[in-house]
Amino acid sequence: MIIRISGVCALLLAAATFADDEARWAIVVHGGAGVIERDSMTEEREAAYRGALDQALETGGMILTEGGEAMDAVEAVIRAMEDDPLFNAGRGAVFTSEGTNELDASIMDGATLNAGAVAGVTGIRHPITAARAVMEESGHVMLTGGGAEAFAREQDLEFVDPAFFFTERRWQSMERAVGRLGLPLPPRPEGAPEPEEIQEGHLDLLEREHRFGTVGVVALDQNGNIVAGTSTGGTTAKRWGRVGDSPVIGAGTYATDNCGVSATGTGEYFIRLNVAARICHEMEVMDRGAEERPFAAQDAADMVIQGALTDLGGDGGVIVLSISGETAWSFNTPGMYRASWGSDQERVIGIYGDEE
Ligand code: ASP
């Protein structure tokens, strides 16, 4: 049967499709992955994480529905998560074996392939904003340590005392890790509050959460631009200026005009597999040959996380977003704090492996 569409109908159809495309936006968020299981989680704690993830969607989604830029949405959501002590980024960051917080972050603009990153910064309140400033103002892609902080001061970014980042549970979790490594206990940072008792179970959870809690966001705005960003304190009791995948463009963060990825997990594996860029590459390869695209992001994410990462013995996960607004996640840990929302999809929030 041949269906003829009149000229007017065709025009209306085209206009409707165009309008749909115009209005399309999406956001996907993670707050770290690891051994996050129901029986080690209190109701209160679970509600706090779900609430924070919901708030992250709200913050980003409002910017995107109003026609704002993906770059602004990603930065705004990560800034809020950096201030939330639940997450291992900004306030709430894990401690190094020397009792300091060394923060890493990166951001990438898929439309231009511009990118910025900071690694090992200790006093910048919002490392993600520093990463964006590196991208926009420095002429470089990655700045580290004291140099990154000198640049941030020139940019008038906000600095805080080290005690700002302090949380008791992260401190005690580092003390336990340092003890296991047989290293001397570092002194409590100046300005830190008096020690308080943390329920043993909470510390166990933290450690089995696998010191994760890194945050990441990928957003698609109504102009069809994709931006990805990631911010972290790294891994508990890290040593010698260790830097993970989060500030490494291609490993922990990547975006093109077709896809965006933010990762969380043991960075040493993600760097070696170039995880984020690899997923984007798989999506391009698959898109070229595939007749249908809807599952490309999910397939590519699974291929790299359940395949290459797992085969290498790495642990963690990713969030992925495609230009068509498809959001996906894949992780090989028991859980991952995650959430997504978009013009074409309802809000989804998940923690454990057996949720949607
Ligand atoms: N990927 C981060 C790192 O290795 C840690 C994490 O995601 O939890 O620094």
Short mmCIF file of N, CA, C and O in Angstrom, two decimals, residues 1-122:
data_model
loop_
_atom_site.label_atom_id
_atom_site.label_comp_id
_atom_site.label_asym_id
_atom_site.label_seq_id
_atom_site.Cartn_x
_atom_site.Cartn_y
_atom_site.Cartn_z
N MET A 1 0.84 -1.20 0.00
CA MET A 1 0.00 0.00 0.00
C MET A 1 0.88 1.25 0.00
O MET A 1 1.87 1.31 0.74
N ILE A 2 0.52 2.18 -0.86
CA ILE A 2 1.31 3.41 -0.88
C ILE A 2 0.55 4.50 -0.13
O ILE A 2 -0.62 4.74 -0.41
N ILE A 3 1.16 5.09 0.82
CA ILE A 3 0.48 6.16 1.55
C ILE A 3 1.01 7.48 1.02
O ILE A 3 2.22 7.71 1.00
N ARG A 4 0.07 8.27 0.53
CA ARG A 4 0.50 9.58 0.03
C ARG A 4 0.25 10.64 1.10
O ARG A 4 -0.82 10.70 1.67
N ILE A 5 1.23 11.43 1.34
CA ILE A 5 1.06 12.52 2.31
C ILE A 5 1.01 13.81 1.53
O ILE A 5 1.88 14.07 0.70
N SER A 6 -0.04 14.57 1.75
CA SER A 6 -0.14 15.83 1.01
C SER A 6 0.99 16.76 1.43
O SER A 6 1.60 16.59 2.49
N GLY A 7 1.26 17.74 0.59
CA GLY A 7 2.34 18.70 0.88
C GLY A 7 2.16 19.37 2.23
O GLY A 7 3.09 19.43 3.02
N VAL A 8 0.91 19.76 2.51
CA VAL A 8 0.66 20.47 3.78
C VAL A 8 0.92 19.54 4.96
O VAL A 8 1.60 19.88 5.94
N CYS A 9 0.40 18.28 4.82
CA CYS A 9 0.61 17.31 5.90
C CYS A 9 2.09 17.09 6.15
O CYS A 9 2.56 17.05 7.28
N ALA A 10 2.82 16.94 5.03
CA ALA A 10 4.27 16.68 5.16
C ALA A 10 4.93 17.83 5.90
O ALA A 10 5.78 17.63 6.76
N LEU A 11 4.50 19.03 5.55
CA LEU A 11 5.09 20.21 6.21
C LEU A 11 4.81 20.21 7.71
O LEU A 11 5.68 20.45 8.53
N LEU A 12 3.50 19.90 8.00
CA LEU A 12 3.11 19.88 9.43
C LEU A 12 3.91 18.82 10.19
O LEU A 12 4.40 19.04 11.28
N LEU A 13 4.06 17.66 9.53
CA LEU A 13 4.79 16.56 10.14
C LEU A 13 6.24 16.98 10.41
O LEU A 13 6.79 16.77 11.49
N ALA A 14 6.82 17.61 9.39
CA ALA A 14 8.21 18.05 9.52
C ALA A 14 8.32 19.08 10.64
O ALA A 14 9.24 19.02 11.46
N ALA A 15 7.33 20.00 10.69
CA ALA A 15 7.38 21.04 11.72
C ALA A 15 7.27 20.42 13.11
O ALA A 15 7.99 20.79 14.03
N ALA A 16 6.38 19.40 13.22
CA ALA A 16 6.19 18.76 14.52
C ALA A 16 7.48 18.06 14.95
O ALA A 16 7.91 18.16 16.09
N THR A 17 8.11 17.35 14.00
CA THR A 17 9.35 16.64 14.33
C THR A 17 10.41 17.64 14.74
O THR A 17 11.14 17.44 15.71
N PHE A 18 10.47 18.75 14.00
CA PHE A 18 11.47 19.77 14.30
C PHE A 18 11.24 20.34 15.70
O PHE A 18 12.15 20.43 16.50
N ALA A 19 9.93 20.61 15.97
CA ALA A 19 9.60 21.17 17.28
C ALA A 19 10.02 20.19 18.38
O ALA A 19 10.57 20.57 19.39
N ASP A 20 9.76 18.89 18.12
CA ASP A 20 10.13 17.87 19.11
C ASP A 20 11.63 17.89 19.37
O ASP A 20 12.09 17.87 20.49
N ASP A 21 12.38 17.91 18.25
CA ASP A 21 13.84 17.91 18.37
C ASP A 21 14.31 19.13 19.13
O ASP A 21 15.18 19.07 19.95
N GLU A 22 13.66 20.24 18.80
CA GLU A 22 14.04 21.52 19.43
C GLU A 22 13.90 21.44 20.94
O GLU A 22 14.73 21.93 21.68
N ALA A 23 12.78 20.79 21.37
CA ALA A 23 12.48 20.80 22.79
C ALA A 23 13.22 19.71 23.55
O ALA A 23 13.10 19.60 24.75
N ARG A 24 13.96 18.89 22.84
CA ARG A 24 14.56 17.73 23.50
C ARG A 24 15.71 18.13 24.42
O ARG A 24 16.57 18.92 24.07
N TRP A 25 15.66 17.61 25.62
CA TRP A 25 16.76 17.80 26.57
C TRP A 25 16.82 16.57 27.46
O TRP A 25 15.84 15.82 27.57
N ALA A 26 17.94 16.34 28.08
CA ALA A 26 18.07 15.19 28.98
C ALA A 26 19.24 15.40 29.93
O ALA A 26 20.17 16.15 29.62
N ILE A 27 19.14 14.74 31.07
CA ILE A 27 20.23 14.83 32.04
C ILE A 27 20.39 13.48 32.73
O ILE A 27 19.40 12.80 33.01
N VAL A 28 21.63 13.10 32.98
CA VAL A 28 21.89 11.87 33.72
C VAL A 28 23.01 12.17 34.72
O VAL A 28 23.95 12.92 34.41
N VAL A 29 22.84 11.62 35.92
CA VAL A 29 23.70 12.00 37.05
C VAL A 29 24.20 10.74 37.75
O VAL A 29 23.46 9.77 37.86
N HIS A 30 25.44 10.75 38.25
CA HIS A 30 25.83 9.69 39.18
C HIS A 30 26.48 10.28 40.42
O HIS A 30 26.99 11.39 40.41
N GLY A 31 26.42 9.49 41.50
CA GLY A 31 27.04 9.92 42.75
C GLY A 31 27.97 8.85 43.28
O GLY A 31 28.13 8.70 44.48
N GLY A 32 28.58 8.08 42.34
CA GLY A 32 29.55 7.07 42.73
C GLY A 32 28.96 5.67 42.69
O GLY A 32 27.75 5.48 42.69
N ALA A 33 29.86 4.68 42.61
CA ALA A 33 29.45 3.28 42.53
C ALA A 33 30.25 2.46 43.53
O ALA A 33 31.30 2.89 43.99
N GLY A 34 29.76 1.29 43.87
CA GLY A 34 30.50 0.42 44.78
C GLY A 34 29.61 -0.63 45.39
O GLY A 34 28.53 -0.93 44.88
N VAL A 35 30.08 -1.19 46.51
CA VAL A 35 29.30 -2.22 47.19
C VAL A 35 28.23 -1.54 48.04
O VAL A 35 28.38 -1.35 49.24
N ILE A 36 27.18 -1.13 47.36
CA ILE A 36 26.10 -0.42 48.05
C ILE A 36 24.93 -1.41 48.09
O ILE A 36 24.36 -1.73 47.05
N GLU A 37 24.63 -1.91 49.27
CA GLU A 37 23.61 -2.95 49.38
C GLU A 37 22.54 -2.57 50.38
O GLU A 37 22.82 -1.86 51.36
N ARG A 38 21.33 -3.10 50.15
CA ARG A 38 20.18 -2.75 51.00
C ARG A 38 20.43 -3.00 52.48
O ARG A 38 20.15 -2.17 53.31
N ASP A 39 21.00 -4.18 52.80
CA ASP A 39 21.08 -4.50 54.23
C ASP A 39 22.16 -3.71 54.97
O ASP A 39 22.23 -3.76 56.19
N SER A 40 23.00 -2.98 54.24
CA SER A 40 23.97 -2.18 54.98
C SER A 40 23.59 -0.70 54.95
O SER A 40 24.35 0.16 55.35
N MET A 41 22.38 -0.42 54.47
CA MET A 41 21.95 0.98 54.33
C MET A 41 20.82 1.25 55.33
O MET A 41 19.90 0.45 55.43
N THR A 42 20.89 2.38 56.03
CA THR A 42 19.75 2.72 56.89
C THR A 42 18.71 3.43 56.02
O THR A 42 19.05 4.00 54.98
N GLU A 43 17.47 3.41 56.50
CA GLU A 43 16.39 4.06 55.77
C GLU A 43 16.69 5.55 55.57
O GLU A 43 16.46 6.12 54.51
N GLU A 44 17.21 6.11 56.65
CA GLU A 44 17.50 7.54 56.66
C GLU A 44 18.55 7.92 55.62
O GLU A 44 18.42 8.87 54.87
N ARG A 45 19.57 7.11 55.60
CA ARG A 45 20.69 7.38 54.69
C ARG A 45 20.23 7.22 53.23
O ARG A 45 20.55 7.99 52.35
N GLU A 46 19.46 6.17 53.00
CA GLU A 46 18.95 5.92 51.65
C GLU A 46 18.09 7.11 51.19
O GLU A 46 18.21 7.59 50.07
N ALA A 47 17.25 7.58 52.11
CA ALA A 47 16.37 8.71 51.76
C ALA A 47 17.21 9.95 51.46
O ALA A 47 16.90 10.72 50.54
N ALA A 48 18.30 10.12 52.19
CA ALA A 48 19.16 11.29 51.96
C ALA A 48 19.78 11.22 50.57
O ALA A 48 19.82 12.22 49.83
N TYR A 49 20.26 10.04 50.18
CA TYR A 49 20.86 9.90 48.85
C TYR A 49 19.82 10.11 47.75
O TYR A 49 20.05 10.80 46.77
N ARG A 50 18.64 9.50 47.94
CA ARG A 50 17.60 9.66 46.91
C ARG A 50 17.18 11.13 46.79
O ARG A 50 16.96 11.65 45.71
N GLY A 51 17.09 11.78 47.94
CA GLY A 51 16.72 13.19 47.94
C GLY A 51 17.77 14.04 47.21
O GLY A 51 17.44 14.93 46.43
N ALA A 52 19.04 13.74 47.46
CA ALA A 52 20.11 14.51 46.82
C ALA A 52 20.11 14.29 45.30
O ALA A 52 20.33 15.22 44.52
N LEU A 53 19.85 13.05 44.90
CA LEU A 53 19.82 12.76 43.46
C LEU A 53 18.63 13.44 42.80
O LEU A 53 18.73 13.98 41.69
N ASP A 54 17.51 13.44 43.51
CA ASP A 54 16.32 14.10 42.97
C ASP A 54 16.57 15.61 42.84
O ASP A 54 16.20 16.23 41.83
N GLN A 55 17.21 16.16 43.83
CA GLN A 55 17.52 17.60 43.79
C GLN A 55 18.47 17.91 42.62
O GLN A 55 18.35 18.93 41.95
N ALA A 56 19.40 16.99 42.37
CA ALA A 56 20.33 17.18 41.26
C ALA A 56 19.57 17.23 39.93
O ALA A 56 19.81 18.09 39.07
N LEU A 57 18.58 16.32 39.78
CA LEU A 57 17.78 16.32 38.55
C LEU A 57 17.00 17.62 38.42
O LEU A 57 16.89 18.21 37.34
N GLU A 58 16.45 18.04 39.56
CA GLU A 58 15.63 19.25 39.58
C GLU A 58 16.48 20.46 39.13
O GLU A 58 16.08 21.23 38.25
N THR A 59 17.65 20.59 39.73
CA THR A 59 18.52 21.73 39.42
C THR A 59 18.89 21.74 37.94
O THR A 59 18.76 22.76 37.25
N GLY A 60 19.35 20.60 37.44
CA GLY A 60 19.77 20.54 36.04
C GLY A 60 18.58 20.64 35.10
O GLY A 60 18.62 21.36 34.09
N GLY A 61 17.51 19.91 35.43
CA GLY A 61 16.34 19.87 34.56
C GLY A 61 15.71 21.24 34.38
O GLY A 61 15.26 21.59 33.29
N MET A 62 15.68 22.03 35.45
CA MET A 62 15.08 23.37 35.35
C MET A 62 15.88 24.24 34.38
O MET A 62 15.32 24.97 33.56
N ILE A 63 17.18 24.15 34.45
CA ILE A 63 18.02 24.95 33.53
C ILE A 63 17.76 24.51 32.09
O ILE A 63 17.58 25.33 31.19
N LEU A 64 17.66 23.20 31.89
CA LEU A 64 17.51 22.68 30.52
C LEU A 64 16.12 22.93 29.96
O LEU A 64 15.97 23.27 28.78
N THR A 65 15.07 22.80 30.79
CA THR A 65 13.71 23.05 30.27
C THR A 65 13.55 24.51 29.88
O THR A 65 12.82 24.84 28.96
N GLU A 66 14.25 25.37 30.59
CA GLU A 66 14.11 26.79 30.27
C GLU A 66 15.01 27.21 29.11
O GLU A 66 15.16 28.39 28.82
N GLY A 67 15.63 26.25 28.47
CA GLY A 67 16.45 26.56 27.30
C GLY A 67 17.88 26.91 27.65
O GLY A 67 18.64 27.39 26.81
N GLY A 68 18.28 26.67 28.91
CA GLY A 68 19.65 26.96 29.32
C GLY A 68 20.65 26.00 28.69
O GLY A 68 20.28 25.00 28.06
N GLU A 69 21.93 26.33 28.86
CA GLU A 69 22.98 25.53 28.23
C GLU A 69 23.38 24.33 29.08
O GLU A 69 23.43 24.42 30.31
N ALA A 70 23.72 23.25 28.37
CA ALA A 70 24.16 22.03 29.07
C ALA A 70 25.38 22.34 29.94
O ALA A 70 25.52 21.80 31.04
N MET A 71 26.24 23.23 29.48
CA MET A 71 27.44 23.60 30.25
C MET A 71 27.04 24.16 31.62
O MET A 71 27.62 23.81 32.65
N ASP A 72 26.04 25.04 31.62
CA ASP A 72 25.59 25.64 32.89
C ASP A 72 24.90 24.60 33.78
O ASP A 72 25.04 24.63 35.00
N ALA A 73 24.13 23.72 33.14
CA ALA A 73 23.43 22.70 33.92
C ALA A 73 24.43 21.77 34.60
O ALA A 73 24.32 21.48 35.80
N VAL A 74 25.42 21.32 33.85
CA VAL A 74 26.41 20.39 34.42
C VAL A 74 27.17 21.07 35.56
O VAL A 74 27.34 20.51 36.64
N GLU A 75 27.59 22.29 35.33
CA GLU A 75 28.35 22.99 36.38
C GLU A 75 27.47 23.20 37.62
O GLU A 75 27.92 22.97 38.75
N ALA A 76 26.23 23.65 37.42
CA ALA A 76 25.37 23.94 38.58
C ALA A 76 25.09 22.70 39.40
O ALA A 76 25.14 22.73 40.64
N VAL A 77 24.81 21.58 38.73
CA VAL A 77 24.50 20.35 39.47
C VAL A 77 25.74 19.87 40.23
O VAL A 77 25.68 19.52 41.41
N ILE A 78 26.88 19.89 39.56
CA ILE A 78 28.08 19.40 40.24
C ILE A 78 28.47 20.32 41.39
O ILE A 78 28.89 19.86 42.46
N ARG A 79 28.30 21.61 41.23
CA ARG A 79 28.60 22.54 42.34
C ARG A 79 27.78 22.17 43.59
O ARG A 79 28.28 22.15 44.70
N ALA A 80 26.49 21.90 43.36
CA ALA A 80 25.63 21.56 44.51
C ALA A 80 26.09 20.25 45.14
O ALA A 80 26.12 20.10 46.36
N MET A 81 26.46 19.29 44.31
CA MET A 81 26.90 17.99 44.84
C MET A 81 28.26 18.13 45.54
O MET A 81 28.55 17.41 46.50
N GLU A 82 29.09 19.04 45.06
CA GLU A 82 30.38 19.29 45.73
C GLU A 82 30.17 19.87 47.13
O GLU A 82 31.01 19.68 48.01
N ASP A 83 29.07 20.56 47.33
CA ASP A 83 28.80 21.12 48.66
C ASP A 83 28.09 20.13 49.58
O ASP A 83 27.89 20.42 50.76
N ASP A 84 27.67 19.00 49.02
CA ASP A 84 26.90 18.03 49.80
C ASP A 84 27.86 16.99 50.41
O ASP A 84 28.51 16.25 49.68
N PRO A 85 27.92 16.93 51.75
CA PRO A 85 28.88 16.01 52.38
C PRO A 85 28.61 14.53 52.11
O PRO A 85 29.44 13.68 52.44
N LEU A 86 27.47 14.21 51.49
CA LEU A 86 27.21 12.80 51.18
C LEU A 86 28.18 12.28 50.13
O LEU A 86 28.44 11.08 50.04
N PHE A 87 28.66 13.17 49.29
CA PHE A 87 29.44 12.72 48.13
C PHE A 87 30.94 12.98 48.28
O PHE A 87 31.35 13.95 48.94
N ASN A 88 31.70 12.15 47.64
CA ASN A 88 33.15 12.26 47.66
C ASN A 88 33.61 13.27 46.59
O ASN A 88 34.20 12.92 45.57
N ALA A 89 33.27 14.53 46.82
CA ALA A 89 33.64 15.60 45.89
C ALA A 89 33.47 16.89 46.67
O ALA A 89 32.46 17.05 47.37
N GLY A 90 34.42 17.79 46.62
CA GLY A 90 34.33 19.01 47.42
C GLY A 90 34.19 18.63 48.89
O GLY A 90 34.89 17.75 49.40
N ARG A 91 33.21 19.26 49.59
CA ARG A 91 32.96 18.92 51.00
C ARG A 91 32.49 17.47 51.07
O ARG A 91 31.56 17.09 50.37
N GLY A 92 33.18 16.67 51.90
CA GLY A 92 32.83 15.24 51.94
C GLY A 92 33.83 14.40 51.16
O GLY A 92 33.69 13.17 51.07
N ALA A 93 34.85 15.05 50.60
CA ALA A 93 35.87 14.32 49.84
C ALA A 93 36.65 13.39 50.76
O ALA A 93 36.80 13.67 51.96
N VAL A 94 37.14 12.31 50.21
CA VAL A 94 37.96 11.38 50.99
C VAL A 94 39.31 12.05 51.30
O VAL A 94 39.69 13.04 50.68
N PHE A 95 40.01 11.45 52.28
CA PHE A 95 41.33 11.99 52.67
C PHE A 95 42.46 11.17 52.07
O PHE A 95 42.35 9.96 51.90
N THR A 96 43.56 11.87 51.80
CA THR A 96 44.78 11.17 51.39
C THR A 96 45.40 10.55 52.63
O THR A 96 44.97 10.83 53.76
N SER A 97 46.43 9.74 52.45
CA SER A 97 47.08 9.12 53.62
C SER A 97 47.77 10.16 54.48
O SER A 97 48.14 9.89 55.61
N GLU A 98 47.96 11.36 53.94
CA GLU A 98 48.55 12.43 54.75
C GLU A 98 47.51 13.30 55.45
O GLU A 98 47.86 14.31 56.07
N GLY A 99 46.25 12.94 55.31
CA GLY A 99 45.21 13.67 56.02
C GLY A 99 44.78 14.94 55.30
O GLY A 99 44.20 15.85 55.92
N THR A 100 45.03 15.02 53.99
CA THR A 100 44.59 16.19 53.23
C THR A 100 43.49 15.77 52.24
O THR A 100 43.29 14.57 52.00
N ASN A 101 42.84 16.75 51.65
CA ASN A 101 41.87 16.47 50.57
C ASN A 101 42.48 16.99 49.28
O ASN A 101 42.82 18.17 49.19
N GLU A 102 42.67 16.13 48.31
CA GLU A 102 43.19 16.54 47.01
C GLU A 102 42.12 16.27 45.97
O GLU A 102 41.75 15.13 45.73
N LEU A 103 41.61 17.35 45.40
CA LEU A 103 40.41 17.25 44.57
C LEU A 103 40.73 17.30 43.08
O LEU A 103 41.62 18.04 42.65
N ASP A 104 39.98 16.52 42.31
CA ASP A 104 40.14 16.46 40.85
C ASP A 104 38.79 16.72 40.18
O ASP A 104 37.76 16.24 40.68
N ALA A 105 38.80 17.39 39.04
CA ALA A 105 37.53 17.58 38.31
C ALA A 105 37.82 17.85 36.84
O ALA A 105 38.92 18.32 36.48
N SER A 106 36.84 17.57 36.00
CA SER A 106 36.98 17.90 34.57
C SER A 106 35.62 18.14 33.95
O SER A 106 34.59 17.71 34.47
N ILE A 107 35.66 18.85 32.82
CA ILE A 107 34.42 19.13 32.09
C ILE A 107 34.74 19.16 30.60
O ILE A 107 35.85 19.55 30.22
N MET A 108 33.80 18.70 29.77
CA MET A 108 34.05 18.69 28.33
C MET A 108 32.79 19.08 27.57
O MET A 108 31.69 18.62 27.90
N ASP A 109 33.01 19.91 26.56
CA ASP A 109 31.93 20.41 25.72
C ASP A 109 31.92 19.62 24.40
O ASP A 109 32.86 19.71 23.61
N GLY A 110 30.85 18.83 24.20
CA GLY A 110 30.82 17.96 23.03
C GLY A 110 30.80 18.70 21.71
O GLY A 110 31.32 18.22 20.70
N ALA A 111 30.20 19.88 21.69
CA ALA A 111 30.04 20.61 20.43
C ALA A 111 31.38 21.06 19.87
O ALA A 111 31.61 21.06 18.66
N THR A 112 32.29 21.46 20.77
CA THR A 112 33.57 22.03 20.33
C THR A 112 34.75 21.12 20.63
O THR A 112 35.86 21.39 20.17
N LEU A 113 34.54 20.11 21.43
CA LEU A 113 35.61 19.26 21.98
C LEU A 113 36.55 20.06 22.88
O LEU A 113 37.68 19.63 23.14
N ASN A 114 36.11 21.20 23.35
CA ASN A 114 36.90 21.93 24.34
C ASN A 114 36.78 21.20 25.68
O ASN A 114 35.72 20.63 25.99
N ALA A 115 37.86 21.26 26.46
CA ALA A 115 37.83 20.57 27.74
C ALA A 115 38.73 21.27 28.74
O ALA A 115 39.68 21.96 28.35
N GLY A 116 38.41 21.09 30.03
CA GLY A 116 39.24 21.67 31.08
C GLY A 116 39.26 20.75 32.28
O GLY A 116 38.29 20.03 32.54
N ALA A 117 40.38 20.76 33.02
CA ALA A 117 40.50 19.87 34.18
C ALA A 117 41.46 20.44 35.20
O ALA A 117 42.40 21.17 34.85
N VAL A 118 41.21 20.11 36.47
CA VAL A 118 42.17 20.40 37.54
C VAL A 118 42.42 19.11 38.30
O VAL A 118 41.53 18.26 38.42
N ALA A 119 43.63 18.96 38.81
CA ALA A 119 43.96 17.77 39.59
C ALA A 119 44.77 18.16 40.82
O ALA A 119 45.60 19.08 40.76
N GLY A 120 44.48 17.49 41.94
CA GLY A 120 45.25 17.69 43.16
C GLY A 120 45.14 19.08 43.75
O GLY A 120 46.08 19.58 44.33
N VAL A 121 43.96 19.70 43.64
CA VAL A 121 43.79 21.02 44.26
C VAL A 121 43.24 20.84 45.68
O VAL A 121 42.49 19.90 45.95
N THR A 122 43.64 21.74 46.58
CA THR A 122 43.31 21.52 47.99
C THR A 122 42.43 22.60 48.62
O THR A 122 41.88 22.39 49.69
#
